[in-house]
Coordinates of C-alpha atoms in Angstrom, one line a residue:
M1 CA -101.9 -51.0 -97.2
T2 CA -102.0 -49.9 -100.9
K3 CA -99.3 -50.8 -103.4
L4 CA -98.0 -47.2 -103.4
N5 CA -97.9 -47.0 -99.7
T6 CA -96.2 -50.3 -99.5
R7 CA -93.5 -49.1 -101.9
L8 CA -93.0 -45.8 -100.0
F9 CA -92.8 -47.7 -96.7
N10 CA -90.1 -50.1 -98.2
I11 CA -88.2 -47.1 -99.4
A12 CA -88.4 -45.5 -96.0
V13 CA -87.2 -48.7 -94.3
M14 CA -84.3 -49.0 -96.7
L15 CA -83.2 -45.4 -96.3
G16 CA -83.5 -45.5 -92.5
A17 CA -81.3 -48.5 -92.2
L18 CA -78.7 -47.4 -94.7
L19 CA -78.5 -43.8 -93.7
V20 CA -78.3 -44.4 -90.0
L21 CA -75.5 -46.8 -90.4
A22 CA -73.6 -44.7 -93.0
T23 CA -70.4 -43.2 -92.0
P24 CA -69.3 -40.6 -94.5
L25 CA -65.7 -40.8 -95.5
R26 CA -63.8 -37.5 -95.7
A27 CA -61.7 -37.5 -98.9
Q28 CA -58.2 -36.2 -99.1
G29 CA -57.5 -35.1 -102.7
V30 CA -59.6 -36.9 -105.3
S31 CA -61.0 -40.3 -104.2
G32 CA -60.3 -43.1 -106.6
D33 CA -58.2 -40.7 -108.8
V34 CA -61.4 -39.9 -110.8
I35 CA -64.1 -37.3 -110.6
K36 CA -67.3 -39.2 -111.3
I37 CA -70.6 -37.4 -111.9
G38 CA -74.0 -39.1 -112.2
I39 CA -76.7 -37.9 -114.5
M40 CA -80.1 -39.1 -113.3
N41 CA -83.4 -38.4 -115.0
D42 CA -86.2 -39.8 -117.2
Q43 CA -84.4 -41.1 -120.3
N44 CA -87.4 -42.6 -122.1
G45 CA -90.7 -41.6 -120.5
P46 CA -92.9 -38.5 -120.4
Y47 CA -90.2 -36.1 -119.2
A48 CA -87.4 -37.4 -121.4
D49 CA -87.6 -34.5 -123.8
N50 CA -87.2 -32.0 -121.0
C51 CA -83.9 -33.5 -119.9
G52 CA -83.2 -37.1 -120.9
P53 CA -80.5 -37.8 -123.5
G54 CA -80.2 -34.0 -124.1
S55 CA -79.0 -33.4 -120.6
V56 CA -76.4 -36.1 -121.2
A57 CA -75.3 -34.2 -124.3
A58 CA -75.0 -31.0 -122.3
A59 CA -73.0 -32.8 -119.6
K60 CA -70.6 -34.1 -122.2
L61 CA -70.1 -30.6 -123.5
A62 CA -69.3 -29.4 -120.0
V63 CA -66.7 -32.1 -119.5
S64 CA -65.2 -31.6 -122.9
D65 CA -65.0 -27.8 -122.4
F66 CA -63.2 -28.5 -119.1
G67 CA -60.6 -30.5 -121.0
G68 CA -61.8 -33.9 -119.7
T69 CA -59.7 -33.7 -116.5
V70 CA -59.4 -31.7 -113.3
N71 CA -55.9 -31.2 -111.9
G72 CA -54.8 -34.3 -113.9
K73 CA -57.7 -36.4 -112.7
K74 CA -60.1 -37.9 -115.3
I75 CA -63.7 -36.8 -115.3
E76 CA -66.3 -39.5 -115.9
L77 CA -70.0 -39.4 -116.5
V78 CA -72.5 -42.2 -115.6
V79 CA -76.1 -42.1 -116.7
A80 CA -79.2 -43.7 -115.3
D81 CA -82.9 -43.8 -116.1
D82 CA -85.0 -43.3 -112.9
Q83 CA -88.1 -44.3 -114.8
N84 CA -90.1 -41.8 -112.7
K85 CA -90.1 -44.2 -109.8
P86 CA -88.9 -43.2 -106.4
D87 CA -87.6 -46.7 -105.4
I88 CA -85.6 -47.0 -108.6
G89 CA -84.1 -43.5 -108.2
V90 CA -83.1 -44.2 -104.6
A91 CA -81.6 -47.6 -105.5
I92 CA -79.5 -46.0 -108.3
A93 CA -78.2 -43.3 -105.9
L94 CA -77.2 -45.8 -103.3
R95 CA -75.4 -48.0 -105.9
W96 CA -73.6 -45.1 -107.4
L97 CA -72.4 -43.8 -104.1
D98 CA -71.6 -47.1 -102.3
N99 CA -70.3 -49.2 -105.1
E100 CA -69.3 -47.0 -108.1
G101 CA -67.6 -44.0 -106.5
V102 CA -69.9 -41.3 -107.8
D103 CA -68.9 -37.9 -106.3
A104 CA -71.9 -35.8 -107.3
I105 CA -75.3 -36.2 -109.0
V106 CA -77.1 -33.8 -111.4
G107 CA -80.8 -34.6 -111.1
C108 CA -83.7 -33.8 -113.4
S109 CA -86.0 -36.3 -111.6
A110 CA -89.5 -36.0 -110.3
S111 CA -89.6 -34.3 -107.0
S112 CA -90.8 -37.5 -105.3
I113 CA -87.6 -39.2 -106.4
A114 CA -85.4 -36.2 -105.7
L115 CA -86.6 -36.0 -102.1
G116 CA -85.3 -39.5 -101.4
V117 CA -82.0 -39.0 -103.3
Q118 CA -81.5 -35.7 -101.4
D119 CA -81.6 -37.5 -98.1
I120 CA -78.9 -39.9 -99.2
M121 CA -76.7 -37.1 -100.6
K122 CA -77.0 -35.2 -97.3
V123 CA -75.8 -38.1 -95.2
R124 CA -73.1 -39.1 -97.7
K125 CA -72.0 -35.4 -98.0
K126 CA -72.1 -35.4 -101.8
P127 CA -73.3 -32.5 -103.9
Y128 CA -76.7 -32.8 -105.5
M129 CA -77.5 -30.3 -108.3
L130 CA -81.1 -30.0 -109.4
A131 CA -81.3 -29.0 -113.0
G132 CA -84.9 -29.5 -113.8
T133 CA -86.6 -30.7 -110.6
A134 CA -88.9 -27.8 -109.6
G135 CA -90.2 -28.3 -106.1
S136 CA -89.8 -25.1 -104.1
F137 CA -89.4 -27.1 -100.9
F138 CA -85.9 -28.0 -101.8
T139 CA -84.8 -24.5 -100.9
N140 CA -87.4 -24.1 -98.1
D141 CA -88.6 -26.6 -95.5
K142 CA -86.7 -29.5 -97.2
C143 CA -83.5 -27.6 -97.8
S144 CA -80.2 -29.5 -97.5
P145 CA -76.6 -28.2 -97.3
M146 CA -75.7 -30.6 -100.2
T147 CA -78.5 -29.5 -102.6
T148 CA -78.5 -26.6 -105.1
Q149 CA -81.4 -25.5 -107.3
W150 CA -80.2 -24.4 -110.8
M151 CA -83.2 -23.9 -113.0
V152 CA -86.5 -22.7 -111.6
D153 CA -89.0 -23.8 -109.0
T154 CA -92.7 -23.9 -108.2
Y155 CA -92.4 -20.6 -106.2
A156 CA -90.6 -18.4 -108.7
Q157 CA -92.1 -19.5 -112.0
P158 CA -95.8 -19.0 -111.2
K159 CA -95.2 -15.9 -109.2
A160 CA -94.7 -13.5 -112.1
T161 CA -97.4 -15.2 -114.2
V162 CA -100.1 -15.0 -111.5
K163 CA -99.3 -11.4 -110.6
A164 CA -99.5 -10.3 -114.3
L165 CA -102.8 -12.0 -115.0
L166 CA -104.4 -10.8 -111.8
A167 CA -103.5 -7.3 -112.8
Q168 CA -105.4 -7.9 -116.0
G169 CA -108.6 -9.0 -114.1
V170 CA -108.0 -12.8 -114.4
D171 CA -109.2 -13.5 -110.9
T172 CA -110.8 -16.9 -110.9
W173 CA -108.6 -20.0 -111.4
F174 CA -108.9 -23.7 -111.9
F175 CA -106.0 -26.2 -111.6
L176 CA -105.3 -29.2 -113.7
T177 CA -102.5 -30.8 -111.7
V178 CA -100.3 -33.9 -112.1
D179 CA -100.7 -36.2 -109.1
Y180 CA -97.4 -36.1 -107.3
A181 CA -95.2 -33.8 -105.2
F182 CA -94.1 -31.6 -108.1
G183 CA -97.6 -30.8 -109.3
K184 CA -99.1 -30.4 -105.9
G185 CA -96.3 -28.1 -104.9
W186 CA -96.8 -26.0 -108.0
Q187 CA -100.5 -25.7 -107.3
A188 CA -99.9 -24.8 -103.6
D189 CA -97.4 -22.0 -104.4
A190 CA -99.5 -20.6 -107.2
T191 CA -102.6 -20.7 -105.0
N192 CA -100.8 -18.6 -102.4
F193 CA -100.0 -15.9 -105.0
I194 CA -103.6 -16.0 -106.3
K195 CA -105.2 -15.5 -102.8
A196 CA -102.6 -12.9 -101.8
G197 CA -103.5 -10.9 -104.9
G198 CA -107.3 -11.0 -104.3
G199 CA -108.1 -13.9 -106.7
K200 CA -109.9 -17.1 -106.0
V201 CA -109.3 -20.8 -106.8
V202 CA -112.7 -22.2 -107.8
G203 CA -111.6 -25.8 -108.2
S204 CA -109.0 -28.4 -109.2
V205 CA -108.5 -31.9 -110.4
L206 CA -105.5 -34.3 -110.2
H207 CA -104.5 -36.4 -113.1
P208 CA -102.1 -39.4 -113.2
L209 CA -98.5 -39.0 -114.5
N210 CA -98.3 -39.8 -118.2
S211 CA -102.0 -39.4 -119.0
S212 CA -103.2 -39.7 -122.6
D213 CA -106.8 -38.7 -122.1
F214 CA -107.6 -35.4 -120.5
S215 CA -111.2 -35.1 -121.7
S216 CA -112.9 -35.6 -118.3
F217 CA -110.5 -33.3 -116.5
L218 CA -110.9 -30.5 -119.2
L219 CA -114.7 -30.8 -119.1
T220 CA -114.6 -30.3 -115.3
A221 CA -112.3 -27.3 -115.7
Q222 CA -114.6 -25.9 -118.4
A223 CA -117.7 -26.3 -116.2
S224 CA -116.0 -24.4 -113.3
G225 CA -116.4 -21.1 -115.2
A226 CA -112.8 -20.1 -114.2
K227 CA -111.2 -17.4 -116.3
A228 CA -107.9 -19.2 -116.1
I229 CA -107.1 -22.9 -116.2
A230 CA -103.6 -23.4 -114.8
L231 CA -101.7 -26.4 -116.0
A232 CA -99.6 -27.6 -113.1
N233 CA -97.8 -30.3 -115.1
S234 CA -95.0 -30.7 -117.6
G235 CA -93.5 -33.0 -120.3
A236 CA -95.9 -35.1 -122.4
D237 CA -98.7 -34.4 -119.9
F238 CA -98.6 -30.7 -120.7
G239 CA -98.5 -31.3 -124.4
N240 CA -101.5 -33.6 -124.4
A241 CA -103.5 -31.3 -122.2
I242 CA -102.9 -28.3 -124.4
K243 CA -103.7 -30.1 -127.6
Q244 CA -106.9 -31.6 -126.2
A245 CA -107.9 -28.3 -124.7
Q246 CA -107.8 -26.8 -128.2
E247 CA -110.0 -29.7 -129.5
F248 CA -112.6 -29.0 -126.7
G249 CA -112.6 -25.3 -127.6
L250 CA -111.4 -24.1 -124.1
S251 CA -109.2 -21.4 -125.6
P252 CA -109.7 -18.5 -126.2
N253 CA -112.9 -18.7 -124.1
H254 CA -110.8 -20.0 -121.2
L255 CA -107.3 -18.7 -120.7
L256 CA -104.8 -21.6 -120.5
V257 CA -101.9 -20.8 -118.2
P258 CA -98.8 -23.0 -118.3
L259 CA -96.8 -23.1 -115.1
G260 CA -94.0 -25.4 -116.3
L261 CA -93.5 -24.8 -120.0
M262 CA -90.1 -25.3 -121.6
I263 CA -89.2 -24.3 -125.1
N264 CA -88.9 -27.9 -126.3
Q265 CA -92.5 -28.3 -125.4
A266 CA -93.4 -25.2 -127.3
H267 CA -91.6 -26.7 -130.3
G268 CA -93.5 -29.9 -130.0
I269 CA -96.9 -28.3 -129.6
G270 CA -96.4 -25.5 -132.2
L271 CA -96.9 -21.8 -132.3
R272 CA -100.5 -22.1 -133.7
D273 CA -101.7 -23.5 -130.4
L274 CA -99.4 -21.5 -128.1
Q275 CA -99.3 -18.1 -129.7
N276 CA -99.4 -15.2 -127.3
V277 CA -99.1 -17.4 -124.2
R278 CA -97.2 -15.7 -121.4
L279 CA -94.6 -17.5 -119.3
T280 CA -91.6 -17.0 -117.1
T281 CA -88.3 -18.7 -118.0
P282 CA -84.7 -18.7 -116.6
F283 CA -83.2 -19.1 -120.1
Y284 CA -83.8 -18.5 -123.7
W285 CA -81.3 -19.7 -126.4
D286 CA -81.7 -16.5 -128.5
L287 CA -81.1 -14.1 -125.7
N288 CA -77.7 -12.8 -126.8
P289 CA -74.7 -13.7 -129.0
E290 CA -73.2 -15.9 -126.3
T291 CA -76.3 -18.0 -125.7
R292 CA -76.8 -18.3 -129.5
E293 CA -73.2 -19.5 -130.0
F294 CA -73.5 -22.2 -127.3
S295 CA -76.9 -23.3 -128.5
K296 CA -75.5 -23.8 -132.0
R297 CA -72.8 -26.0 -130.5
F298 CA -75.4 -27.9 -128.5
G299 CA -77.5 -28.5 -131.7
E300 CA -74.4 -29.7 -133.6
A301 CA -73.7 -32.2 -130.7
F302 CA -77.2 -33.4 -130.4
N303 CA -78.9 -33.9 -133.7
G304 CA -80.0 -30.3 -134.2
Q305 CA -82.1 -30.3 -131.1
I306 CA -83.0 -27.0 -129.3
L307 CA -81.2 -26.1 -126.1
N308 CA -83.8 -25.7 -123.4
E309 CA -83.8 -24.4 -119.8
A310 CA -82.9 -27.7 -118.1
K311 CA -80.1 -28.8 -120.5
S312 CA -78.4 -25.4 -120.2
A313 CA -78.7 -25.6 -116.4
T314 CA -77.1 -29.1 -116.5
Y315 CA -74.1 -27.6 -118.3
S316 CA -73.8 -24.7 -115.9
A317 CA -74.1 -26.9 -112.8
I318 CA -71.4 -29.3 -113.9
T319 CA -69.1 -26.6 -115.0
H320 CA -69.4 -24.7 -111.7
Y321 CA -68.9 -28.0 -109.8
L322 CA -65.7 -28.8 -111.7
K323 CA -64.4 -25.3 -111.1
A324 CA -64.9 -25.9 -107.4
V325 CA -63.1 -29.2 -107.5
A326 CA -60.2 -27.7 -109.3
A327 CA -60.0 -24.8 -106.8
T328 CA -60.1 -26.9 -103.7
G329 CA -58.0 -29.8 -105.1
T330 CA -60.5 -32.3 -103.7
D331 CA -63.9 -34.0 -104.3
D332 CA -64.8 -33.8 -100.6
G333 CA -68.4 -32.7 -100.6
D334 CA -68.2 -30.2 -97.8
A335 CA -65.2 -28.5 -99.3
V336 CA -66.6 -28.4 -102.8
M337 CA -70.0 -27.1 -101.7
K338 CA -68.4 -24.3 -99.7
Q339 CA -66.4 -23.3 -102.7
M340 CA -69.4 -23.4 -105.0
K341 CA -71.4 -21.1 -102.7
N342 CA -68.5 -18.8 -102.2
T343 CA -67.8 -18.4 -105.9
P344 CA -70.0 -16.5 -108.4
I345 CA -71.2 -18.5 -111.4
N346 CA -69.9 -17.2 -114.7
D347 CA -70.6 -19.0 -118.0
F348 CA -72.5 -18.6 -121.3
E349 CA -75.9 -18.1 -119.6
M350 CA -75.1 -16.5 -116.2
K351 CA -72.8 -13.7 -115.1
D352 CA -71.7 -13.1 -111.5
V353 CA -74.6 -15.2 -110.1
G354 CA -74.3 -16.3 -106.5
I355 CA -75.7 -19.4 -104.7
R356 CA -77.6 -18.6 -101.6
A357 CA -77.0 -20.6 -98.4
D358 CA -80.2 -22.5 -99.0
G359 CA -78.9 -23.7 -102.3
Q360 CA -80.8 -21.3 -104.5
V361 CA -78.9 -20.2 -107.6
M362 CA -79.8 -16.5 -107.6
R363 CA -80.3 -16.0 -111.3
P364 CA -82.6 -13.5 -112.9
L365 CA -85.8 -14.7 -114.7
Y366 CA -87.3 -13.5 -118.0
V367 CA -90.9 -12.7 -118.9
A368 CA -91.7 -14.0 -122.3
R369 CA -94.5 -14.0 -124.9
I370 CA -94.8 -16.9 -127.4
K371 CA -94.8 -15.5 -130.9
T372 CA -97.4 -16.0 -133.5
P373 CA -96.5 -18.1 -136.5
A374 CA -96.3 -15.0 -138.6
E375 CA -93.8 -13.4 -136.2
S376 CA -91.4 -16.3 -136.1
K377 CA -88.7 -15.6 -138.7
Y378 CA -86.3 -18.5 -138.3
T379 CA -85.9 -21.9 -136.7
Y380 CA -86.8 -21.9 -133.0
D381 CA -87.6 -18.2 -133.0
Y382 CA -90.4 -18.7 -130.5
Y383 CA -90.1 -16.2 -127.6
E384 CA -90.3 -12.4 -127.4
I385 CA -88.6 -11.5 -124.1
T386 CA -90.7 -8.7 -122.7
G387 CA -89.0 -8.1 -119.3
T388 CA -86.4 -9.2 -116.8
I389 CA -87.1 -10.1 -113.2
P390 CA -84.1 -9.5 -110.9
A391 CA -83.2 -12.4 -108.7
E392 CA -84.1 -10.6 -105.5
E393 CA -87.7 -10.2 -106.8
A394 CA -88.0 -13.6 -108.4
W395 CA -87.1 -16.1 -105.7
R396 CA -88.6 -16.7 -102.3
P397 CA -87.3 -14.0 -100.0
A398 CA -85.0 -15.3 -97.2
S399 CA -87.3 -13.6 -94.7
E400 CA -90.2 -15.9 -95.8
S401 CA -88.1 -19.1 -95.8
V402 CA -88.0 -21.7 -93.0
C403 CA -84.7 -23.1 -94.2
D404 CA -82.4 -23.4 -91.2
L405 CA -79.3 -22.8 -93.5
L406 CA -80.4 -19.2 -94.0
R407 CA -80.4 -18.7 -90.2
S408 CA -77.0 -20.2 -89.5
Q409 CA -74.9 -18.0 -91.8

């Protein structure tokens, strides 16, 4: 048995023993006289810039804006670095729930970690809010009554991009994919859209998480002759792949298609290398006066950093959760989740947005073009929003889902 298989086996044994024996306690009022929210993500590794300390800053703003208390009960945040390792993420969740009284977790973890944490949250009946984890299976075959998806997933984000490029004659594709559930899910969903639109996938390669050298992968992609090279990765991996692709001369001869680009990554890579790239995003800081005002507040609270999609989703998820606790007068997971799904989301980035039974936050998405250096007029002026995709068109239709929660309404 390989080291990875041994680790996954040990996690399964630990989960099986603990989850079978667990007896969820039904809270009356607020347990422990405190509402405790856990923030779990990569704090120092390749995805730290996507969420990391910035998501903690967004969470603190949400708590502060709520006044620090709910119905007289103090709100506390606890933070953990999952180190992109499933066994560590699972151990953190178990410790938080069993020993530290955590009532809910906001996750921006790798999908492989989130799947294990989700199982724990389901049995413990504690809300799990995904604000950066992108696997589409969380609202499909792996859906849970305790999980909500706040940002974007591997179904919705590539859908618009693939359709638009197929319409332009970009009909042969090659995938450069990070080797774990998130990347593989992204490739699988995008492949379905490519084939449905009459296109063809001519090849793919898997690369390890946190890779520094993409040369062999990019040469394989170049040799495939594909018109589009889809990057099914994120974080530092995406940045390294883009920069090295430019060095190899893959663009503009080969169209580089990001499937998981966030604006902080655009900032790190620069407009020179990303100009005119098309993408789909759930949020842009410069969308309207309200998003600009909140983004200014975030920058002041976090060293002038840009507010990206995951950090804004963290704020929204925590705010909506706290509103539900306030309305129900309890931190009981079943009661809070019911209230969250029955109440529209209203905050600085979303207006009258509902949460579907499968946990999908039914927000619209935006089609964007990354500006050229000459077009950018001020700090972080990176996107031109070229269109809006209504929620009903963006997300997986309920009729195509296998989630039992959609059938039991």
